[in-house]
Amino acid sequence: MSKLYKLDYDSPIGVLELISSDDSVLSIMFREGSEPQYAASDDAPQVLKDCYRQMEEYFQGKRREFTFPYTLDGTGFQKAVWEALTRIPYAQTVAYKDIAADIGNEKAIRAVGHANSKNTISIVVPCHRVIGSDRKLTGYAGGIWRKEWLIQHEKTFRTDQ
């Protein structure tokens, strides 16, 4: 097993714990109720440093797409859902049923929601852009308030207005 590296990014909506191997980001998750614990070290791999920099650019409104490599660990269904999430354009939202249709399983709306909740690459795999059919915000592992903040943040920096 390869060594894991951790680095915290203190975002405007809470601490994001970034975890990577030597060559791939494995997790970007909000950590509740704590100050940043992991600072950059000399032995941190470039992929983790790139992730940190790109998260910073995202929160500054300068980045809309991420280019560092990441690894999604899940079932085939979950990976199909997560891949579909990456096709949602910046600052736009879609309904769970749209993702179900995108993966060719229109009746899997609840399963899509469950797969969304298991996404470990927050923001980069933009599960925050998925909303209910009634256009209301529903479930987000980081909290509905963060989902609302992220959607508003992206709308603020949208360039096609």
Short mmCIF file of N, CA and C in Angstrom, two decimals:
data_model
loop_
_atom_site.label_atom_id
_atom_site.label_comp_id
_atom_site.label_asym_id
_atom_site.label_seq_id
_atom_site.Cartn_x
_atom_site.Cartn_y
_atom_site.Cartn_z
N MET A 1 0.84 -1.19 0.00
CA MET A 1 0.00 0.00 0.00
C MET A 1 0.88 1.24 0.00
N SER A 2 0.48 2.20 -0.80
CA SER A 2 1.28 3.43 -0.90
C SER A 2 0.99 4.34 0.30
N LYS A 3 1.91 5.23 0.54
CA LYS A 3 1.79 6.19 1.62
C LYS A 3 0.67 7.18 1.32
N LEU A 4 -0.06 7.60 2.35
CA LEU A 4 -1.09 8.61 2.22
C LEU A 4 -0.58 9.92 2.78
N TYR A 5 -0.97 11.00 2.13
CA TYR A 5 -0.57 12.35 2.54
C TYR A 5 -1.83 13.16 2.80
N LYS A 6 -1.78 14.03 3.81
CA LYS A 6 -2.92 14.87 4.14
C LYS A 6 -2.50 16.33 4.16
N LEU A 7 -3.43 17.15 3.73
CA LEU A 7 -3.21 18.60 3.73
C LEU A 7 -4.57 19.24 3.92
N ASP A 8 -4.67 20.21 4.80
CA ASP A 8 -5.93 20.90 5.04
C ASP A 8 -5.99 22.21 4.27
N TYR A 9 -7.15 22.47 3.70
CA TYR A 9 -7.40 23.76 3.06
C TYR A 9 -8.51 24.44 3.86
N ASP A 10 -8.22 25.61 4.40
CA ASP A 10 -9.18 26.35 5.21
C ASP A 10 -10.03 27.22 4.29
N SER A 11 -11.12 26.64 3.80
CA SER A 11 -11.99 27.34 2.84
C SER A 11 -12.93 28.31 3.56
N PRO A 12 -13.61 29.17 2.82
CA PRO A 12 -14.58 30.08 3.44
C PRO A 12 -15.76 29.36 4.09
N ILE A 13 -15.94 28.09 3.80
CA ILE A 13 -17.08 27.34 4.36
C ILE A 13 -16.63 26.14 5.19
N GLY A 14 -15.40 26.19 5.65
CA GLY A 14 -14.91 25.14 6.53
C GLY A 14 -13.66 24.47 6.01
N VAL A 15 -13.06 23.69 6.89
CA VAL A 15 -11.81 23.00 6.56
C VAL A 15 -12.09 21.82 5.63
N LEU A 16 -11.35 21.80 4.54
CA LEU A 16 -11.38 20.65 3.63
C LEU A 16 -10.12 19.84 3.86
N GLU A 17 -10.30 18.56 4.15
CA GLU A 17 -9.16 17.66 4.31
C GLU A 17 -8.87 17.01 2.97
N LEU A 18 -7.68 17.28 2.44
CA LEU A 18 -7.25 16.75 1.15
C LEU A 18 -6.34 15.55 1.43
N ILE A 19 -6.63 14.42 0.82
CA ILE A 19 -5.82 13.21 1.01
C ILE A 19 -5.40 12.70 -0.36
N SER A 20 -4.13 12.33 -0.47
CA SER A 20 -3.64 11.79 -1.73
C SER A 20 -2.66 10.65 -1.50
N SER A 21 -2.41 9.94 -2.58
CA SER A 21 -1.29 9.02 -2.65
C SER A 21 -0.16 9.80 -3.30
N ASP A 22 0.85 9.11 -3.77
CA ASP A 22 1.96 9.81 -4.44
C ASP A 22 1.53 10.48 -5.73
N ASP A 23 0.49 9.92 -6.38
CA ASP A 23 0.16 10.41 -7.72
C ASP A 23 -1.31 10.69 -7.99
N SER A 24 -2.17 10.61 -6.95
CA SER A 24 -3.61 10.81 -7.18
C SER A 24 -4.29 11.30 -5.90
N VAL A 25 -5.20 12.25 -6.07
CA VAL A 25 -6.02 12.70 -4.94
C VAL A 25 -7.07 11.61 -4.67
N LEU A 26 -7.23 11.25 -3.41
CA LEU A 26 -8.14 10.18 -3.02
C LEU A 26 -9.39 10.70 -2.32
N SER A 27 -9.29 11.87 -1.69
CA SER A 27 -10.43 12.39 -0.94
C SER A 27 -10.30 13.89 -0.75
N ILE A 28 -11.46 14.56 -0.85
CA ILE A 28 -11.58 15.98 -0.51
C ILE A 28 -12.90 16.08 0.25
N MET A 29 -12.80 16.18 1.57
CA MET A 29 -14.00 16.15 2.40
C MET A 29 -13.95 17.25 3.46
N PHE A 30 -15.12 17.79 3.78
CA PHE A 30 -15.21 18.78 4.86
C PHE A 30 -15.02 18.07 6.19
N ARG A 31 -14.27 18.72 7.06
CA ARG A 31 -14.07 18.21 8.41
C ARG A 31 -14.77 19.18 9.36
N GLU A 32 -15.71 18.68 10.10
CA GLU A 32 -16.52 19.53 10.98
C GLU A 32 -15.78 19.94 12.25
N GLY A 33 -16.04 21.16 12.64
CA GLY A 33 -15.66 21.67 13.94
C GLY A 33 -14.19 21.60 14.30
N SER A 34 -13.31 21.83 13.36
CA SER A 34 -11.91 21.82 13.73
C SER A 34 -11.12 22.84 12.91
N GLU A 35 -10.03 23.21 13.48
CA GLU A 35 -9.08 24.08 12.79
C GLU A 35 -8.23 23.22 11.86
N PRO A 36 -7.59 23.82 10.88
CA PRO A 36 -6.68 23.05 10.03
C PRO A 36 -5.62 22.34 10.88
N GLN A 37 -5.36 21.07 10.57
CA GLN A 37 -4.38 20.28 11.31
C GLN A 37 -3.17 19.92 10.48
N TYR A 38 -3.36 19.77 9.17
CA TYR A 38 -2.27 19.30 8.31
C TYR A 38 -1.81 20.41 7.39
N ALA A 39 -0.58 20.83 7.56
CA ALA A 39 0.00 21.87 6.71
C ALA A 39 0.89 21.22 5.67
N ALA A 40 1.21 21.96 4.63
CA ALA A 40 2.08 21.44 3.57
C ALA A 40 3.45 21.11 4.15
N SER A 41 3.96 19.99 3.73
CA SER A 41 5.31 19.60 4.15
C SER A 41 6.15 19.38 2.90
N ASP A 42 7.44 19.34 3.10
CA ASP A 42 8.35 19.16 1.96
C ASP A 42 8.12 17.85 1.24
N ASP A 43 7.65 16.83 1.97
CA ASP A 43 7.47 15.52 1.34
C ASP A 43 6.08 15.34 0.71
N ALA A 44 5.25 16.37 0.77
CA ALA A 44 3.93 16.27 0.13
C ALA A 44 4.11 16.15 -1.38
N PRO A 45 3.39 15.21 -2.00
CA PRO A 45 3.54 15.05 -3.45
C PRO A 45 2.96 16.23 -4.22
N GLN A 46 3.43 16.41 -5.43
CA GLN A 46 2.99 17.51 -6.27
C GLN A 46 1.49 17.49 -6.48
N VAL A 47 0.90 16.30 -6.63
CA VAL A 47 -0.54 16.21 -6.87
C VAL A 47 -1.33 16.84 -5.72
N LEU A 48 -0.85 16.68 -4.49
CA LEU A 48 -1.54 17.26 -3.34
C LEU A 48 -1.36 18.78 -3.32
N LYS A 49 -0.19 19.24 -3.67
CA LYS A 49 0.06 20.68 -3.75
C LYS A 49 -0.79 21.30 -4.86
N ASP A 50 -0.90 20.59 -5.99
CA ASP A 50 -1.74 21.07 -7.09
C ASP A 50 -3.21 21.13 -6.67
N CYS A 51 -3.67 20.13 -5.95
CA CYS A 51 -5.05 20.10 -5.46
C CYS A 51 -5.30 21.31 -4.57
N TYR A 52 -4.40 21.56 -3.63
CA TYR A 52 -4.53 22.70 -2.72
C TYR A 52 -4.63 24.01 -3.51
N ARG A 53 -3.71 24.19 -4.44
CA ARG A 53 -3.67 25.43 -5.24
C ARG A 53 -4.96 25.59 -6.05
N GLN A 54 -5.43 24.51 -6.64
CA GLN A 54 -6.64 24.60 -7.46
C GLN A 54 -7.89 24.82 -6.60
N MET A 55 -7.92 24.28 -5.39
CA MET A 55 -9.04 24.57 -4.49
C MET A 55 -9.03 26.05 -4.13
N GLU A 56 -7.85 26.57 -3.86
CA GLU A 56 -7.72 27.99 -3.54
C GLU A 56 -8.22 28.85 -4.71
N GLU A 57 -7.83 28.48 -5.92
CA GLU A 57 -8.27 29.22 -7.11
C GLU A 57 -9.79 29.12 -7.29
N TYR A 58 -10.35 27.96 -7.01
CA TYR A 58 -11.80 27.78 -7.11
C TYR A 58 -12.51 28.74 -6.15
N PHE A 59 -12.08 28.77 -4.91
CA PHE A 59 -12.74 29.63 -3.92
C PHE A 59 -12.50 31.11 -4.19
N GLN A 60 -11.46 31.45 -4.92
CA GLN A 60 -11.21 32.83 -5.32
C GLN A 60 -12.01 33.20 -6.57
N GLY A 61 -12.70 32.24 -7.15
CA GLY A 61 -13.48 32.49 -8.36
C GLY A 61 -12.67 32.46 -9.63
N LYS A 62 -11.46 31.94 -9.57
CA LYS A 62 -10.56 31.92 -10.72
C LYS A 62 -10.53 30.58 -11.45
N ARG A 63 -11.12 29.54 -10.88
CA ARG A 63 -11.05 28.21 -11.48
C ARG A 63 -12.44 27.60 -11.56
N ARG A 64 -12.73 27.02 -12.73
CA ARG A 64 -14.01 26.37 -12.97
C ARG A 64 -13.87 24.88 -13.21
N GLU A 65 -12.67 24.44 -13.57
CA GLU A 65 -12.39 23.02 -13.81
C GLU A 65 -11.10 22.65 -13.09
N PHE A 66 -11.01 21.39 -12.72
CA PHE A 66 -9.84 20.89 -11.99
C PHE A 66 -9.05 19.95 -12.89
N THR A 67 -7.73 20.03 -12.80
CA THR A 67 -6.89 19.26 -13.72
C THR A 67 -6.00 18.23 -13.03
N PHE A 68 -5.99 18.17 -11.73
CA PHE A 68 -5.15 17.18 -11.04
C PHE A 68 -5.81 15.80 -11.13
N PRO A 69 -5.02 14.74 -11.10
CA PRO A 69 -5.60 13.39 -11.15
C PRO A 69 -6.23 13.02 -9.80
N TYR A 70 -7.36 12.33 -9.88
CA TYR A 70 -8.00 11.83 -8.67
C TYR A 70 -8.53 10.43 -8.94
N THR A 71 -8.75 9.69 -7.86
CA THR A 71 -9.22 8.32 -7.94
C THR A 71 -10.56 8.22 -7.25
N LEU A 72 -11.52 7.65 -7.95
CA LEU A 72 -12.85 7.41 -7.38
C LEU A 72 -12.96 5.93 -7.03
N ASP A 73 -13.25 5.64 -5.78
CA ASP A 73 -13.33 4.27 -5.32
C ASP A 73 -14.78 3.96 -4.96
N GLY A 74 -15.42 3.15 -5.78
CA GLY A 74 -16.82 2.80 -5.53
C GLY A 74 -17.28 1.69 -6.46
N THR A 75 -18.57 1.41 -6.43
CA THR A 75 -19.15 0.40 -7.30
C THR A 75 -19.22 0.93 -8.73
N GLY A 76 -19.52 0.07 -9.66
CA GLY A 76 -19.68 0.50 -11.05
C GLY A 76 -20.78 1.53 -11.19
N PHE A 77 -21.89 1.32 -10.48
CA PHE A 77 -23.00 2.27 -10.53
C PHE A 77 -22.56 3.63 -9.98
N GLN A 78 -21.92 3.61 -8.80
CA GLN A 78 -21.46 4.87 -8.21
C GLN A 78 -20.51 5.62 -9.14
N LYS A 79 -19.58 4.90 -9.73
CA LYS A 79 -18.63 5.55 -10.64
C LYS A 79 -19.34 6.15 -11.86
N ALA A 80 -20.38 5.47 -12.35
CA ALA A 80 -21.15 6.02 -13.48
C ALA A 80 -21.83 7.33 -13.07
N VAL A 81 -22.40 7.34 -11.87
CA VAL A 81 -23.05 8.56 -11.36
C VAL A 81 -22.01 9.67 -11.20
N TRP A 82 -20.90 9.36 -10.57
CA TRP A 82 -19.87 10.38 -10.33
C TRP A 82 -19.32 10.93 -11.64
N GLU A 83 -19.15 10.06 -12.62
CA GLU A 83 -18.69 10.52 -13.93
C GLU A 83 -19.72 11.47 -14.56
N ALA A 84 -20.99 11.14 -14.41
CA ALA A 84 -22.06 12.01 -14.93
C ALA A 84 -22.02 13.37 -14.23
N LEU A 85 -21.71 13.39 -12.95
CA LEU A 85 -21.64 14.65 -12.21
C LEU A 85 -20.58 15.57 -12.80
N THR A 86 -19.48 14.98 -13.26
CA THR A 86 -18.40 15.81 -13.80
C THR A 86 -18.79 16.49 -15.11
N ARG A 87 -19.89 16.07 -15.69
CA ARG A 87 -20.35 16.70 -16.94
C ARG A 87 -21.34 17.85 -16.70
N ILE A 88 -21.70 18.10 -15.45
CA ILE A 88 -22.58 19.23 -15.15
C ILE A 88 -21.75 20.51 -15.26
N PRO A 89 -22.14 21.42 -16.12
CA PRO A 89 -21.36 22.64 -16.30
C PRO A 89 -21.30 23.49 -15.02
N TYR A 90 -20.20 24.20 -14.89
CA TYR A 90 -19.98 25.14 -13.79
C TYR A 90 -21.17 26.08 -13.67
N ALA A 91 -21.61 26.31 -12.44
CA ALA A 91 -22.68 27.26 -12.12
C ALA A 91 -24.06 26.83 -12.62
N GLN A 92 -24.22 25.58 -13.02
CA GLN A 92 -25.53 25.08 -13.43
C GLN A 92 -25.95 23.95 -12.50
N THR A 93 -27.24 23.71 -12.43
CA THR A 93 -27.75 22.63 -11.61
C THR A 93 -28.61 21.71 -12.47
N VAL A 94 -28.70 20.47 -12.04
CA VAL A 94 -29.57 19.49 -12.67
C VAL A 94 -30.27 18.71 -11.56
N ALA A 95 -31.34 18.02 -11.93
CA ALA A 95 -32.08 17.21 -10.96
C ALA A 95 -31.51 15.80 -10.92
N TYR A 96 -31.77 15.12 -9.82
CA TYR A 96 -31.34 13.73 -9.67
C TYR A 96 -31.85 12.89 -10.84
N LYS A 97 -33.07 13.17 -11.26
CA LYS A 97 -33.64 12.39 -12.37
C LYS A 97 -32.86 12.61 -13.66
N ASP A 98 -32.25 13.79 -13.84
CA ASP A 98 -31.43 14.07 -15.02
C ASP A 98 -30.17 13.20 -15.01
N ILE A 99 -29.58 13.03 -13.84
CA ILE A 99 -28.40 12.17 -13.72
C ILE A 99 -28.80 10.72 -13.99
N ALA A 100 -29.94 10.29 -13.45
CA ALA A 100 -30.42 8.93 -13.70
C ALA A 100 -30.60 8.70 -15.20
N ALA A 101 -31.18 9.66 -15.88
CA ALA A 101 -31.36 9.54 -17.33
C ALA A 101 -30.02 9.53 -18.04
N ASP A 102 -29.10 10.37 -17.58
CA ASP A 102 -27.77 10.45 -18.20
C ASP A 102 -27.04 9.11 -18.16
N ILE A 103 -27.22 8.37 -17.08
CA ILE A 103 -26.52 7.08 -16.98
C ILE A 103 -27.36 5.94 -17.54
N GLY A 104 -28.51 6.26 -18.13
CA GLY A 104 -29.34 5.25 -18.79
C GLY A 104 -30.19 4.41 -17.86
N ASN A 105 -30.53 4.96 -16.70
CA ASN A 105 -31.34 4.23 -15.73
C ASN A 105 -32.32 5.22 -15.09
N GLU A 106 -33.34 5.61 -15.85
CA GLU A 106 -34.25 6.68 -15.45
C GLU A 106 -35.00 6.42 -14.14
N LYS A 107 -35.10 5.18 -13.74
CA LYS A 107 -35.83 4.85 -12.51
C LYS A 107 -34.93 4.84 -11.27
N ALA A 108 -33.67 5.11 -11.45
CA ALA A 108 -32.70 5.01 -10.36
C ALA A 108 -32.49 6.32 -9.62
N ILE A 109 -33.52 7.12 -9.51
CA ILE A 109 -33.38 8.45 -8.91
C ILE A 109 -32.87 8.37 -7.47
N ARG A 110 -33.46 7.50 -6.66
CA ARG A 110 -33.01 7.36 -5.26
C ARG A 110 -31.60 6.82 -5.18
N ALA A 111 -31.28 5.86 -6.06
CA ALA A 111 -29.93 5.29 -6.07
C ALA A 111 -28.90 6.35 -6.47
N VAL A 112 -29.28 7.24 -7.37
CA VAL A 112 -28.40 8.36 -7.74
C VAL A 112 -28.15 9.22 -6.51
N GLY A 113 -29.19 9.51 -5.76
CA GLY A 113 -29.03 10.30 -4.54
C GLY A 113 -28.10 9.62 -3.55
N HIS A 114 -28.24 8.31 -3.42
CA HIS A 114 -27.38 7.57 -2.50
C HIS A 114 -25.92 7.60 -2.99
N ALA A 115 -25.72 7.41 -4.29
CA ALA A 115 -24.36 7.47 -4.84
C ALA A 115 -23.76 8.85 -4.61
N ASN A 116 -24.57 9.89 -4.80
CA ASN A 116 -24.11 11.26 -4.54
C ASN A 116 -23.57 11.38 -3.13
N SER A 117 -24.27 10.80 -2.17
CA SER A 117 -23.88 10.92 -0.77
C SER A 117 -22.58 10.20 -0.45
N LYS A 118 -22.13 9.33 -1.33
CA LYS A 118 -20.89 8.57 -1.12
C LYS A 118 -19.70 9.17 -1.88
N ASN A 119 -19.90 10.27 -2.56
CA ASN A 119 -18.83 10.94 -3.30
C ASN A 119 -17.78 11.47 -2.33
N THR A 120 -16.54 11.07 -2.51
CA THR A 120 -15.47 11.52 -1.62
C THR A 120 -14.56 12.59 -2.24
N ILE A 121 -14.90 13.04 -3.42
CA ILE A 121 -14.11 14.08 -4.07
C ILE A 121 -15.00 15.34 -4.19
N SER A 122 -15.31 15.92 -3.04
CA SER A 122 -16.20 17.08 -2.98
C SER A 122 -15.72 18.21 -3.88
N ILE A 123 -16.67 18.93 -4.42
CA ILE A 123 -16.49 20.12 -5.25
C ILE A 123 -15.95 19.74 -6.64
N VAL A 124 -14.88 18.96 -6.70
CA VAL A 124 -14.29 18.55 -7.98
C VAL A 124 -15.26 17.65 -8.74
N VAL A 125 -15.84 16.68 -8.05
CA VAL A 125 -16.94 15.88 -8.58
C VAL A 125 -18.18 16.56 -7.98
N PRO A 126 -18.81 17.46 -8.74
CA PRO A 126 -19.72 18.46 -8.18
C PRO A 126 -21.12 17.97 -7.82
N CYS A 127 -21.20 17.14 -6.80
CA CYS A 127 -22.52 16.66 -6.36
C CYS A 127 -23.37 17.80 -5.79
N HIS A 128 -22.74 18.93 -5.45
CA HIS A 128 -23.50 20.08 -4.96
C HIS A 128 -24.38 20.69 -6.04
N ARG A 129 -24.13 20.34 -7.31
CA ARG A 129 -24.92 20.90 -8.42
C ARG A 129 -26.18 20.09 -8.71
N VAL A 130 -26.45 19.08 -7.90
CA VAL A 130 -27.65 18.25 -8.11
C VAL A 130 -28.71 18.65 -7.09
N ILE A 131 -29.90 18.96 -7.61
CA ILE A 131 -31.00 19.44 -6.77
C ILE A 131 -32.25 18.60 -7.04
N GLY A 132 -33.29 18.84 -6.27
CA GLY A 132 -34.54 18.11 -6.46
C GLY A 132 -35.27 18.55 -7.72
N SER A 133 -36.18 17.72 -8.17
CA SER A 133 -36.97 18.04 -9.37
C SER A 133 -37.79 19.30 -9.19
N ASP A 134 -38.10 19.61 -7.93
CA ASP A 134 -38.88 20.82 -7.63
C ASP A 134 -37.98 22.06 -7.51
N ARG A 135 -36.70 21.90 -7.87
CA ARG A 135 -35.68 22.96 -7.83
C ARG A 135 -35.24 23.32 -6.41
N LYS A 136 -35.65 22.53 -5.43
CA LYS A 136 -35.23 22.77 -4.05
C LYS A 136 -33.93 22.03 -3.77
N LEU A 137 -33.16 22.60 -2.85
CA LEU A 137 -31.92 21.95 -2.44
C LEU A 137 -32.25 20.76 -1.56
N THR A 138 -31.63 19.64 -1.86
CA THR A 138 -31.81 18.44 -1.05
C THR A 138 -30.44 17.89 -0.72
N GLY A 139 -30.36 17.05 0.27
CA GLY A 139 -29.16 16.42 0.78
C GLY A 139 -27.82 16.82 0.22
N TYR A 140 -26.89 17.03 1.12
CA TYR A 140 -25.50 17.26 0.76
C TYR A 140 -24.68 16.85 1.98
N ALA A 141 -23.72 15.96 1.78
CA ALA A 141 -22.94 15.43 2.90
C ALA A 141 -22.25 16.54 3.70
N GLY A 142 -21.91 17.64 3.04
CA GLY A 142 -21.27 18.76 3.72
C GLY A 142 -22.26 19.70 4.38
N GLY A 143 -23.55 19.43 4.25
CA GLY A 143 -24.58 20.29 4.81
C GLY A 143 -25.24 21.13 3.73
N ILE A 144 -26.55 21.28 3.83
CA ILE A 144 -27.32 22.05 2.83
C ILE A 144 -26.79 23.48 2.73
N TRP A 145 -26.40 24.07 3.83
CA TRP A 145 -25.92 25.45 3.80
C TRP A 145 -24.67 25.58 2.92
N ARG A 146 -23.82 24.54 2.94
CA ARG A 146 -22.63 24.57 2.07
C ARG A 146 -23.03 24.40 0.61
N LYS A 147 -23.99 23.53 0.36
CA LYS A 147 -24.47 23.33 -1.01
C LYS A 147 -24.99 24.65 -1.57
N GLU A 148 -25.79 25.33 -0.77
CA GLU A 148 -26.34 26.62 -1.19
C GLU A 148 -25.21 27.62 -1.44
N TRP A 149 -24.23 27.65 -0.55
CA TRP A 149 -23.10 28.58 -0.70
C TRP A 149 -22.34 28.28 -1.98
N LEU A 150 -22.03 27.01 -2.26
CA LEU A 150 -21.27 26.63 -3.45
C LEU A 150 -22.01 27.00 -4.73
N ILE A 151 -23.31 26.75 -4.77
CA ILE A 151 -24.10 27.09 -5.96
C ILE A 151 -24.09 28.61 -6.17
N GLN A 152 -24.28 29.36 -5.10
CA GLN A 152 -24.28 30.82 -5.21
C GLN A 152 -22.89 31.34 -5.60
N HIS A 153 -21.86 30.75 -5.01
CA HIS A 153 -20.47 31.13 -5.34
C HIS A 153 -20.22 30.98 -6.83
N GLU A 154 -20.62 29.84 -7.39
CA GLU A 154 -20.39 29.61 -8.82
C GLU A 154 -21.20 30.57 -9.67
N LYS A 155 -22.41 30.87 -9.27
CA LYS A 155 -23.22 31.83 -10.03
C LYS A 155 -22.59 33.21 -10.00
N THR A 156 -21.97 33.57 -8.89
CA THR A 156 -21.32 34.86 -8.76
C THR A 156 -20.16 35.02 -9.74
N PHE A 157 -19.43 33.91 -9.97
CA PHE A 157 -18.25 33.97 -10.82
C PHE A 157 -18.50 33.42 -12.22
N ARG A 158 -19.73 33.16 -12.55
CA ARG A 158 -20.06 32.67 -13.90
C ARG A 158 -19.69 33.72 -14.93
N THR A 159 -19.12 33.29 -16.04
CA THR A 159 -18.67 34.24 -17.06
C THR A 159 -19.64 34.40 -18.22
N ASP A 160 -20.70 33.61 -18.28
CA ASP A 160 -21.62 33.66 -19.42
C ASP A 160 -22.88 34.47 -19.13
N GLN A 161 -22.81 35.35 -18.17
CA GLN A 161 -23.99 36.13 -17.80
C GLN A 161 -24.23 37.27 -18.75
#
